[in-house]
Amino acid sequence: MKLQVSLITMCLLFISFSYSQNRLPNVALKGLDGKTVNIAQYNNSEKPVILSFWATWCGPCIKELEAINTKYADWQKNYGVELVAVSVDDSKTLSRVRPMIKSKGWQYKILLDTNHELKRILNVANVPYTLILFKGKVMFVHSNYTPGIETKIEEELNKIVNK
Amino acid sequence: MKKILLLSSLFTTSFFYAQVRVGIESNNQYYLDDDKIKIDEVEAENRLRSNTYIKIDYFKDKWQFGTQLESYYPKGIMNFNPELKDVNIGTIYARYNDFDKGINITLGHFYEQFGSGLILRSWEDRALGINNALLGINAKLRLTDNLDLTALAGKQRLGMGFDLSDNYIMGSNFEFNLADVLNFESTELRLGASYVGRLDSERETFYEGVNQLTSAISGRVNFGLGGFNFGAEYIHKQKDIIVENETYQYGVFAPGNAVLVNLGYNQGNLGTSVNLRRMENMSFYSERDLLGNIYNNGVINYVPALTKQYDFSLQNIYVYQAQPHLDFFQAQKAGEIGGQYDIYYDFEEGSTLGGNFGTHVALNGSYWAGLKSTYDYANYQVENEFLGFGKKYYSDIALEIRKRWTDDFQIIAMYMNQYYNAPLLEGKFEDVKADIVSFEGLYNLTEISSLRLELQHMWATADKNNWAAATLEYVPNQKFSFYVSDLYNYGNDYDEDKIHYYNVGGSFSKGATRLSANYGRQRGGMICVGGVCRYVPESAGFSLSLTTNF
């Protein structure tokens, strides 16, 4: 019995270490056009995908997305990357998402996680929180904004694409 | 032995395509007394406080199982809901989610939101100690490609995971994508309708005329065409007995309603948005006598203050809170009416005002007032004019400019003007008019290191009067960050209350892990997240937080 329990525990541990953080789960989020997107569809992307959790009220998030924005066109060209900016604004601040991104001319795919379904399932405690995904695997995670992180993200993209 | 091997191999194979996700958050505080700040004697019996959450989710094919363990041991952080105590299960659930077939059924605790949340929202906010998850069943079905149905029933969590409201909550929600049906390519047109009912576990016998079932219905529409978007939502809540000071008011009944309108226009570098809202008697709790409790315990619906959530600390001293309650006898408040607007404009790179890197400008404002009402105390009636503005509660206007000057230097400059009716909103003596200027400069020392300086000043006409504040943050690399800050209430009328709220701290981040430590003084007052506020007492001490996931 003891052996059984320890075996099960081992299996569980093995699983939790080797299979965590991989594929995105099935979570339906709406875009700004009201159309629903299953976040799991990005598992099938052949190109790297940056998933960035942000909010209109989060100063560091805006700095991060601004910093990436200056390089985004190059990144799209060089690495084929798509940035999916998941807004965790709830209905207090949701109406600011559209005017803010439109005025800034951000070309990111915007998804709305209004009641934090995706944020909760991925255990995102605070924003900004940025992941790089490649073929359904999480290659890089960063959990706050520090100036210059865009350089680090580019290094990672470079590694992934030129592997 | 064979059996065991078989079993273990079975487990490994069956787990093979499974996933486990674990999230940990731990917020710890050690309260110290200093020469100016002392905590309450009863509170001081436990100086060490800790709120810890361990969430484990297991995914296998279309199944998902999970739990959140919560620990408030030896005691929860000060002024959290005291029902959050010891170590226990916070939430636990099993879910079947077949995305392709459009079936998503949860048994156990679940979170849900209908429309903007004005009729129903269950959610978690750890910073505020809110977790009003429902324990029961939530079925989300895609009936056709354009029609979604949600049906739920359960009891609301009031303390730890199995400390539940006596009453039942049930609801259903329809979402219909009309644009899809009509084959509109570039037009958005969506409709929604919801029902939420609260069923009392026992019929009220002492107070006459109280229904066992209190119902609310809502309808909404979202429309978007080109740069223009429009949204409207209406909620009606059935007539129900009025509660004041946790007591049913004999013979006083009123219905509730709310109207919410959102408008937006975006073209080129211009983004605009307007929100208008009118509410009367829209407080909705799973138990009537929880109305107005300071922990937001037992709220069924989400009624955020529709004002901008500001970044700078002095801008968050006088924070408006939405006024949904009908207070018949005491404050004579029946709700609120008002709106807010936002204008964003970007001056492009190379233009006169844009300079080399562009200039981002944001202008916003809000105005909120009570309803214009006539109280008839003989018949226990209140009449509210539909578009009448009563006493002013709050207004603000703010202008923000963000600009990068060189590759290495960027600034944020902000001016804000505020009116806060403290007598009506908090029962204080004087209303407050405030002007706040804020400045932030961020200088990149190298590619990955930077220095950030924040300076703020507030001129206020009453309450604690003038404040000044400064923060200096040094980021040596992508892992570490250090800061010192001070908020100084130098304008206080009383010399002994001219206090420095100084803080020093740092953080370490690597991957999904973040560890932060802080020593200093916490200003007392409202801590607000997402338009919902929690009162925190003034305190001093150490705090240590850890968040991670794997």
XYZ file of C-alpha atoms in Angstrom:
713
model
C 0.000 0.000 0.000
C 2.768 2.346 1.009
C 4.605 1.564 -2.177
C 1.473 2.205 -4.184
C 0.962 5.588 -2.590
C 4.555 6.581 -3.128
C 4.385 5.404 -6.744
C 1.295 7.455 -7.335
C 2.904 10.417 -5.678
C 5.953 9.973 -7.858
C 3.816 9.800 -10.962
C 1.983 12.896 -9.906
C 5.229 14.726 -9.202
C 6.659 13.568 -12.492
C 3.606 14.818 -14.270
C 3.490 18.097 -12.475
C 7.073 18.832 -13.379
C 7.172 17.570 -16.897
C 3.745 18.444 -18.197
C 2.886 21.644 -16.454
C 3.115 24.955 -18.255
C 2.591 23.410 -21.630
C -0.440 23.665 -23.775
C -2.873 26.488 -23.326
C -6.248 25.314 -22.057
C -9.568 25.816 -23.847
C -10.754 29.232 -22.719
C -13.054 31.367 -24.836
C -12.326 35.089 -24.806
C -13.928 37.847 -26.814
C -11.964 40.204 -29.026
C -12.754 43.879 -29.502
C -14.979 42.935 -32.448
C -17.149 40.789 -30.179
C -15.940 37.585 -31.858
C -14.960 34.685 -29.638
C -11.467 33.210 -29.760
C -10.435 29.932 -28.153
C -7.076 30.694 -26.582
C -6.024 27.056 -27.199
C -5.866 27.802 -30.936
C -2.455 29.384 -30.320
C -1.100 25.937 -29.417
C -1.279 25.128 -33.107
C 0.613 28.194 -34.277
C 3.772 27.329 -36.213
C 5.247 30.713 -35.276
C 6.038 32.061 -31.813
C 3.197 33.776 -29.964
C 3.671 36.352 -27.212
C 0.854 36.311 -24.688
C 0.907 39.480 -22.634
C -1.487 40.157 -19.754
C -2.091 43.859 -19.240
C -4.659 46.434 -18.128
C -5.395 50.063 -18.982
C -4.773 51.025 -15.332
C -1.383 49.280 -15.186
C 1.413 51.790 -15.825
C 4.209 49.208 -16.216
C 2.052 47.181 -18.652
C 1.663 50.200 -20.908
C 5.395 50.876 -20.785
C 6.085 47.271 -21.768
C 3.616 47.265 -24.656
C 4.898 50.675 -25.794
C 8.470 49.398 -25.739
C 7.537 46.302 -27.728
C 5.489 48.399 -30.140
C 8.582 50.192 -31.410
C 10.032 46.815 -32.428
C 6.890 44.883 -33.271
C 6.961 45.407 -37.026
C 10.549 44.093 -37.152
C 9.712 41.147 -34.938
C 6.772 40.208 -37.125
C 9.004 40.322 -40.160
C 11.985 38.510 -38.630
C 10.314 35.956 -36.374
C 6.720 35.827 -37.638
C 5.640 36.501 -34.078
C 2.120 37.469 -33.078
C 1.475 39.367 -29.855
C -1.809 38.624 -28.124
C -2.497 41.296 -25.517
C -4.972 39.927 -22.983
C -6.644 42.784 -21.149
C -7.676 41.944 -17.591
C -9.691 45.172 -17.328
C -13.026 44.418 -15.746
C -16.195 46.371 -16.410
C -14.901 49.349 -14.401
C -12.183 50.123 -16.914
C -13.084 47.997 -19.943
C -14.340 50.960 -21.961
C -10.814 52.423 -21.974
C -9.263 49.467 -23.799
C -10.485 50.382 -27.265
C -9.663 54.129 -27.294
C -6.283 53.503 -25.692
C -5.081 50.910 -28.176
C -6.611 52.691 -31.160
C -4.963 56.006 -30.300
C -1.623 54.304 -29.797
C -1.978 52.415 -33.044
C -1.060 49.083 -31.467
C -1.368 46.276 -33.988
C -1.656 43.573 -31.311
C -4.460 41.059 -31.174
C -6.532 42.256 -28.207
C -8.547 39.771 -26.135
C -10.724 40.649 -23.160
C -10.469 38.549 -19.998
C -13.125 40.540 -18.171
C -13.844 38.093 -15.347
C -10.231 36.763 -15.252
C -10.960 33.260 -16.485
C -7.679 32.882 -18.367
C -5.708 34.860 -15.795
C -6.941 32.472 -13.100
C -6.370 29.251 -15.034
C -2.768 30.266 -15.852
C -2.203 31.402 -12.248
C -1.272 34.931 -13.218
C -1.101 36.840 -9.938
C -0.165 40.302 -11.170
C 0.131 42.157 -14.443
C 2.182 42.653 -16.549
C 2.801 38.959 -17.127
C 4.296 37.866 -20.395
C 4.723 34.421 -21.939
C 6.348 33.315 -25.156
C 4.716 30.223 -26.619
C 6.037 28.117 -29.415
C 4.141 25.152 -30.857
C 2.113 24.767 -27.690
C 5.049 25.081 -25.303
C 5.866 27.885 -22.928
C 9.411 28.987 -23.776
C 9.726 32.057 -21.589
C 7.847 33.750 -18.745
C 8.332 37.152 -17.217
C 6.257 38.422 -14.327
C 6.765 42.180 -14.158
C 8.066 45.006 -16.278
C 11.667 46.063 -16.148
C 12.965 48.535 -18.717
C 14.895 46.692 -21.395
C 12.857 43.477 -21.151
C 12.058 43.854 -24.844
C 15.721 43.095 -25.601
C 15.457 39.895 -23.576
C 12.233 38.943 -25.360
C 13.925 39.483 -28.708
C 16.848 37.266 -27.664
C 14.374 34.525 -26.772
C 12.533 34.909 -30.087
C 15.825 34.691 -31.896
C 16.749 31.510 -30.015
C 13.387 29.904 -30.750
C 13.279 30.688 -34.440
C 16.912 29.964 -35.202
C 17.123 26.751 -33.179
C 4.043 -6.484 -7.126
C 2.821 -7.109 -10.660
C -0.395 -5.388 -9.779
C 1.453 -2.391 -8.484
C 3.570 -2.153 -11.585
C 0.496 -2.435 -13.738
C -1.256 0.194 -11.721
C 1.659 2.579 -11.792
C 2.140 2.159 -15.525
C -1.555 2.737 -15.986
C -1.260 5.910 -13.979
C 1.716 7.122 -15.938
C 0.025 6.483 -19.249
C -3.260 7.958 -18.167
C -1.437 10.989 -16.826
C 0.678 11.177 -19.912
C -1.395 13.757 -21.686
C -2.525 15.361 -18.495
C -1.378 18.635 -17.105
C -1.114 20.005 -13.632
C -0.894 23.687 -12.926
C -0.032 25.045 -9.524
C -0.215 28.655 -8.449
C 1.006 29.967 -5.124
C 0.553 33.388 -3.602
C 1.567 34.311 -0.089
C 1.208 37.764 1.438
C 2.709 38.212 4.874
C 2.787 41.142 7.199
C 4.477 41.770 10.521
C 3.007 44.806 12.270
C 5.296 46.994 14.349
C 4.419 50.010 16.449
C 6.468 53.165 16.145
C 6.280 56.594 17.756
C 3.367 57.696 15.545
C 1.577 54.541 14.507
C 0.219 51.904 16.832
C -2.231 49.198 15.951
C -5.274 48.335 18.000
C -4.563 46.324 21.195
C -6.733 43.390 20.192
C -5.165 43.289 16.735
C -1.713 43.490 18.356
C -2.197 40.039 19.890
C -1.247 38.641 16.480
C 1.416 40.808 14.946
C 2.273 38.256 12.283
C -0.415 37.920 9.619
C -0.423 35.757 6.558
C -2.794 35.206 3.624
C -1.676 32.261 1.514
C -3.348 30.659 -1.500
C -2.328 27.408 -3.143
C -4.276 26.604 -6.261
C -3.962 23.273 -8.048
C -5.704 22.446 -11.311
C -5.535 19.151 -13.084
C -6.414 18.851 -16.764
C -7.107 15.620 -18.558
C -8.750 15.542 -21.967
C -12.051 17.325 -21.553
C -11.967 17.116 -17.791
C -10.641 19.543 -15.290
C -10.446 19.248 -11.527
C -9.130 21.830 -9.142
C -9.004 23.269 -5.707
C -7.736 26.366 -3.984
C -6.441 25.964 -0.466
C -6.432 29.131 1.590
C -4.607 29.866 4.786
C -5.146 32.826 7.069
C -2.888 31.549 9.783
C -2.086 32.609 12.483
C -4.522 35.292 11.344
C -5.477 37.088 8.139
C -4.011 40.469 7.259
C -5.705 43.293 9.162
C -9.155 44.399 8.028
C -9.811 41.485 5.759
C -13.165 39.795 6.225
C -12.798 38.079 9.666
C -14.695 35.075 8.275
C -11.529 34.319 6.312
C -9.687 32.333 8.948
C -7.475 29.308 9.602
C -6.640 26.849 6.853
C -9.324 25.395 4.669
C -10.524 24.717 1.163
C -11.422 27.958 -0.558
C -12.808 26.530 -3.762
C -13.073 23.059 -5.266
C -14.601 21.997 -8.565
C -14.882 19.470 -11.361
C -15.488 20.623 -14.930
C -16.331 18.973 -18.204
C -15.373 21.241 -21.089
C -15.974 20.098 -24.638
C -15.148 23.216 -26.564
C -16.014 21.854 -30.003
C -19.459 20.728 -28.944
C -19.981 23.872 -26.864
C -20.563 22.130 -23.551
C -18.957 23.467 -20.382
C -20.363 22.226 -17.093
C -18.880 22.944 -13.681
C -19.831 21.260 -10.438
C -18.487 22.877 -7.291
C -17.283 26.445 -6.888
C -17.397 28.644 -9.949
C -17.018 32.270 -11.026
C -19.386 33.879 -13.496
C -20.392 37.253 -14.886
C -23.523 38.246 -16.789
C -23.171 41.326 -18.996
C -21.210 44.064 -17.253
C -21.786 42.372 -13.901
C -24.472 44.826 -12.793
C -26.857 41.893 -12.382
C -24.385 39.167 -11.409
C -20.677 38.788 -10.925
C -18.859 36.229 -8.854
C -15.122 36.775 -8.793
C -12.004 36.702 -6.700
C -9.879 39.647 -5.674
C -7.210 38.613 -3.234
C -6.014 42.160 -2.560
C -9.469 42.995 -1.261
C -10.334 39.624 0.256
C -13.292 39.195 -2.074
C -14.257 35.718 -3.141
C -17.962 35.418 -3.778
C -17.757 32.206 -5.811
C -20.957 30.213 -6.028
C -21.003 26.584 -4.962
C -23.355 24.593 -7.147
C -23.696 23.928 -10.844
C -22.872 26.148 -13.801
C -23.770 24.938 -17.278
C -22.606 26.909 -20.313
C -24.002 25.639 -23.561
C -23.546 26.797 -27.122
C -27.026 26.158 -28.516
C -26.185 27.325 -32.027
C -23.133 29.073 -33.458
C -24.715 32.381 -32.499
C -26.588 31.589 -29.337
C -25.017 30.854 -25.950
C -26.886 29.891 -22.826
C -25.635 29.855 -19.241
C -27.695 28.400 -16.426
C -26.504 28.283 -12.853
C -27.684 27.600 -9.345
C -25.891 27.507 -6.046
C -25.090 29.084 -2.748
C -22.634 31.902 -2.335
C -19.401 31.651 -0.443
C -19.340 34.110 2.499
C -16.267 32.996 4.435
C -14.078 29.984 3.695
C -15.090 27.598 0.908
C -17.955 25.893 2.708
C -19.160 28.846 4.783
C -22.140 29.583 2.604
C -25.065 31.911 2.482
C -28.321 30.298 3.642
C -30.063 31.492 0.507
C -29.900 30.155 -3.024
C -28.849 32.086 -6.108
C -29.990 31.006 -9.534
C -29.545 32.614 -12.872
C -29.537 32.256 -16.592
C -27.994 34.257 -19.378
C -28.407 34.391 -23.140
C -25.909 35.845 -25.580
C -27.041 36.208 -29.158
C -24.806 37.325 -32.014
C -27.297 38.930 -34.383
C -24.614 40.281 -36.727
C -23.543 36.697 -37.479
C -27.082 35.614 -38.257
C -27.581 38.562 -40.579
C -24.166 37.950 -42.158
C -22.906 41.423 -41.289
C -19.225 41.302 -42.138
C -17.844 44.367 -40.418
C -20.703 45.281 -38.106
C -20.912 44.094 -34.539
C -24.411 43.503 -33.197
C -24.895 41.413 -30.088
C -27.842 41.023 -27.753
C -27.963 39.643 -24.249
C -30.543 38.917 -21.594
C -30.168 37.672 -18.030
C -32.199 36.534 -15.082
C -30.933 36.307 -11.495
C -33.011 35.213 -8.551
C -32.309 34.939 -4.860
C -34.426 32.355 -3.105
C -34.607 32.687 0.680
C -34.074 29.389 2.436
C -37.049 30.174 4.662
C -40.061 32.347 4.148
C -39.835 35.578 6.150
C -42.725 35.540 8.633
C -42.039 38.457 10.965
C -41.961 41.176 8.319
C -45.029 41.249 6.101
C -44.902 41.280 2.346
C -41.390 39.905 1.873
C -41.152 37.603 -1.127
C -39.165 34.428 -0.754
C -37.847 34.905 -4.275
C -36.307 38.242 -5.308
C -35.731 38.444 -9.035
C -33.756 40.706 -11.337
C -33.813 40.788 -15.107
C -31.588 42.584 -17.581
C -31.252 43.155 -21.289
C -28.385 44.590 -23.282
C -27.178 45.416 -26.762
C -23.727 46.021 -28.247
C -23.292 47.632 -31.606
C -20.159 48.547 -33.535
C -19.717 49.978 -36.991
C -16.546 51.507 -38.354
C -14.954 53.640 -35.666
C -18.179 53.870 -33.711
C -19.361 51.627 -30.900
C -22.399 51.667 -28.655
C -23.519 49.539 -25.742
C -26.507 49.738 -23.424
C -27.720 47.650 -20.541
C -30.854 47.868 -18.401
C -31.505 46.014 -15.156
C -34.686 45.825 -13.145
C -34.669 44.390 -9.640
C -37.934 43.329 -8.072
C -39.449 45.250 -5.154
C -37.857 44.133 -1.909
C -37.785 45.191 1.725
C -35.269 47.915 2.557
C -32.424 47.174 4.966
C -30.602 49.846 6.943
C -27.995 49.176 9.628
C -28.400 45.436 9.134
C -32.079 45.768 10.073
C -35.188 45.208 7.944
C -37.223 48.422 7.774
C -40.817 47.442 8.544
C -43.165 48.307 5.706
C -40.537 49.984 3.498
C -40.235 48.377 0.080
C -38.664 49.579 -3.151
C -37.710 48.154 -6.523
C -34.292 48.817 -8.057
C -33.021 49.557 -11.515
C -29.941 50.627 -13.427
C -29.185 51.951 -16.899
C -25.693 51.819 -18.341
C -24.753 53.364 -21.690
C -21.328 53.206 -23.337
C -20.385 55.194 -26.414
C -17.109 55.296 -28.267
C -15.596 56.763 -31.369
C -12.113 55.978 -32.610
C -10.476 57.340 -35.690
C -6.777 57.477 -36.536
C -4.842 58.600 -33.473
C -7.977 59.668 -31.640
C -9.749 57.404 -29.180
C -12.803 58.475 -27.202
C -15.256 56.882 -24.850
C -18.216 58.001 -22.735
C -19.977 55.973 -20.024
C -23.261 57.056 -18.517
C -24.957 55.297 -15.662
C -28.002 55.809 -13.479
C -28.817 53.475 -10.597
C -31.437 53.377 -7.896
C -31.542 50.825 -5.104
C -29.223 48.427 -6.945
C -27.487 46.814 -3.976
C -28.001 43.080 -4.252
C -26.712 40.700 -1.585
C -27.166 36.980 -1.077
C -28.420 37.816 2.421
C -30.306 41.084 2.812
C -28.739 42.107 6.108
C -25.228 42.004 4.613
C -26.063 45.236 2.784
C -23.284 47.774 3.040
C -20.871 45.571 5.018
C -17.348 46.952 4.698
C -15.873 43.665 3.449
C -18.105 43.478 0.350
C -19.166 40.115 1.691
C -22.113 38.495 -0.046
C -22.407 40.857 -3.025
C -24.250 39.298 -5.951
C -23.644 42.080 -8.469
C -20.662 44.243 -9.383
C -21.161 47.977 -9.115
C -17.801 49.626 -9.698
C -17.300 53.362 -9.498
C -17.042 54.516 -13.099
C -14.062 56.776 -12.617
C -10.516 56.395 -13.887
C -8.259 54.155 -11.865
C -5.262 56.397 -11.321
C -1.619 55.333 -11.040
C -0.147 57.851 -8.631
C -0.561 57.431 -4.886
C -1.851 60.929 -4.033
C -4.501 60.542 -6.731
C -5.845 57.640 -4.711
C -6.542 59.419 -1.431
C -10.039 60.597 -2.345
C -11.410 57.722 -4.368
C -15.045 57.716 -5.391
C -17.078 54.647 -4.542
C -20.287 53.891 -6.416
C -23.498 54.648 -4.503
C -26.030 51.939 -5.328
C -27.833 51.804 -1.940
C -31.206 53.175 -1.084
C -30.766 54.711 2.361
C -34.305 55.745 3.225
C -34.220 57.076 6.774
C -30.697 58.238 7.500
C -28.636 59.593 4.642
C -31.584 59.856 2.229
C -29.641 58.554 -0.706
C -31.384 56.532 -3.363
C -28.607 55.875 -5.867
C -26.438 57.800 -8.272
C -26.433 59.392 -11.699
C -23.522 60.594 -13.777
C -20.869 59.674 -16.247
C -17.276 59.742 -17.314
C -15.395 60.463 -20.521
C -11.964 59.608 -21.895
C -10.097 61.132 -24.788
C -6.813 59.689 -25.984
C -4.755 61.310 -28.673
C -1.338 60.475 -30.032
C 0.793 63.097 -31.713
C 2.826 61.125 -34.186
C 6.602 60.980 -34.426
C 7.953 63.794 -36.497
C 4.985 66.134 -35.929
C 5.478 69.463 -34.134
C 4.021 68.217 -30.866
C 5.105 64.635 -31.391
C 8.835 65.315 -31.567
C 11.155 62.428 -32.346
C 9.247 59.749 -30.468
C 5.609 60.857 -30.429
C 3.528 62.259 -27.574
C 0.608 60.469 -25.906
C -2.098 62.636 -24.376
C -5.043 61.435 -22.286
C -7.839 63.614 -20.967
C -10.542 62.226 -18.727
C -13.217 63.388 -16.358
C -16.241 62.258 -14.430
C -19.240 63.732 -12.638
C -21.412 61.820 -10.168
C -24.402 62.989 -8.181
C -27.220 61.579 -6.105
C -30.684 61.168 -7.560
C -33.233 63.944 -7.274
C -35.737 62.302 -4.961
C -38.854 63.077 -2.968
C -39.299 61.111 0.239
C -42.833 60.446 1.450
C -42.372 59.227 5.015
C -46.120 58.864 5.662
C -46.416 56.198 2.995
C -42.810 54.935 3.039
C -42.304 55.895 -0.595
C -39.492 57.508 -2.509
C -39.964 59.050 -5.937
C -36.815 59.502 -8.047
C -36.755 61.734 -11.083
C -35.356 59.853 -14.063
C -32.879 62.442 -15.267
C -32.743 64.710 -12.215
C -29.387 65.381 -10.599
C -29.382 65.611 -6.806
C -26.488 66.542 -4.573
C -23.080 66.278 -6.171
C -20.973 63.383 -4.874
C -17.789 63.573 -6.867
C -16.116 64.997 -9.932
C -12.672 64.840 -11.423
C -10.793 65.960 -14.471
C -7.272 64.924 -15.372
C -4.784 65.472 -18.141
C -1.900 63.087 -18.702
C 1.038 63.480 -21.059
C 3.451 60.647 -21.772
C 6.501 61.452 -23.757
C 9.820 59.898 -24.631
C 12.436 62.601 -25.091
C 15.438 60.532 -26.047
C 16.245 56.827 -26.398
C 17.025 56.791 -22.700
C 14.604 59.215 -21.110
C 10.806 59.312 -20.881
C 8.358 61.199 -18.707
C 4.763 61.159 -17.532
C 3.256 64.466 -16.385
C -0.225 64.728 -14.985
C -2.594 67.295 -13.561
C -5.811 66.389 -11.787
C -8.611 68.354 -10.191
C -11.000 66.635 -7.832
C -14.142 67.294 -5.829
C -15.057 64.809 -3.099
C -18.223 65.172 -1.061
C -16.843 63.623 2.129
C -19.942 64.448 4.249
C -22.252 62.484 1.943
C -19.810 59.733 0.986
C -18.093 59.103 4.309
C -20.031 61.069 6.909
C -17.147 63.498 7.464
C -17.606 67.219 8.134
C -16.213 69.009 5.113
C -16.125 68.385 1.402
C -12.714 68.341 -0.252
C -11.441 70.100 -3.337
C -8.036 68.951 -4.455
C -5.497 69.737 -7.160
C -2.776 67.210 -7.781
C 0.291 67.414 -9.968
C 2.361 64.325 -10.639
C 5.553 63.754 -12.534
C 7.495 60.647 -13.407
C 10.849 60.469 -15.105
C 12.364 57.189 -16.232
C 15.993 57.160 -17.205
C 17.677 54.116 -18.714
C 21.206 53.883 -17.347
C 22.113 50.945 -19.560
C 20.163 48.555 -21.743
C 18.737 46.779 -18.663
C 19.221 49.162 -15.733
C 17.158 52.221 -14.992
C 16.260 54.892 -12.498
C 12.699 56.119 -11.973
C 11.746 59.234 -10.032
C 8.187 60.098 -9.095
C 7.226 63.497 -7.609
C 3.715 64.489 -6.556
C 1.971 67.283 -4.762
C -1.627 67.690 -3.657
C -3.303 70.914 -2.612
C -6.464 70.037 -0.702
C -8.916 72.465 0.879
C -10.020 70.349 3.830
C -9.642 67.046 5.676
C -5.885 66.424 5.881
C -4.993 69.283 3.543
C -1.749 69.253 1.575
C 0.458 66.301 0.778
C 3.778 65.828 -0.984
C 5.188 62.534 -2.187
C 8.283 61.147 -3.851
C 9.476 57.737 -4.995
C 12.852 56.688 -6.300
C 13.223 53.286 -7.909
C 16.417 51.650 -9.089
C 16.334 48.635 -11.370
C 19.866 47.220 -11.733
C 18.820 44.351 -14.015
C 15.859 42.267 -15.079
C 15.718 40.379 -11.790
C 15.909 43.029 -9.100
C 14.249 46.289 -8.257
C 14.665 48.576 -5.210
C 12.709 51.604 -4.132
C 12.298 54.230 -1.436
C 9.204 56.361 -1.147
C 7.610 58.886 1.141
C 4.153 60.397 1.384
C 4.223 63.419 3.669
C 1.032 64.978 5.008
C 2.817 68.244 5.797
C -0.339 70.342 5.520
C -2.243 68.643 8.330
C -3.845 71.129 10.750
C -2.572 69.134 13.697
C 1.182 69.070 14.136
C 1.181 65.592 15.655
C -0.622 64.286 12.538
C 1.957 65.664 10.120
C 3.225 62.252 9.345
C 5.676 60.701 6.891
C 4.494 57.449 5.334
C 7.914 56.236 4.306
C 8.603 52.903 2.662
C 11.624 51.043 1.458
C 11.508 47.795 -0.434
C 12.632 45.612 -3.240
C 11.623 42.750 -5.430
C 13.143 39.775 -7.161
C 11.588 38.251 -10.264
C 12.620 35.229 -12.217
C 10.323 33.529 -14.664
C 6.903 33.210 -13.081
C 8.254 33.813 -9.588
C 8.204 37.140 -7.851
C 9.323 37.871 -4.330
C 8.929 41.300 -2.806
C 9.762 42.753 0.588
C 8.880 46.066 2.104
C 9.396 47.969 5.323
C 7.526 51.090 6.238
C 4.243 52.747 7.000
C 0.903 52.142 5.329
C -1.438 55.105 4.997
C -4.846 54.375 6.445
C -7.894 54.678 4.250
C -9.426 53.025 1.250
C -7.463 50.501 -0.764
C -9.308 50.201 -4.031
C -8.950 47.613 -6.747
C -11.235 47.658 -9.748
C -13.583 50.185 -8.233
C -14.222 48.211 -5.103
C -12.584 49.387 -1.926
C -11.473 47.961 1.376
C -10.734 50.062 4.398
C -7.254 49.562 5.826
C -6.070 51.020 9.109
C -2.844 52.948 9.370
C -0.030 50.550 10.161
C 3.708 50.072 10.149
C 5.866 47.031 9.702
C 7.387 44.500 7.341
C 5.691 42.789 4.481
C 6.849 39.893 2.358
C 5.037 38.541 -0.690
C 5.656 35.592 -2.928
C 3.874 34.650 -6.114
C 4.840 31.748 -8.311
C 3.363 29.114 -10.563
C 4.523 25.940 -12.242
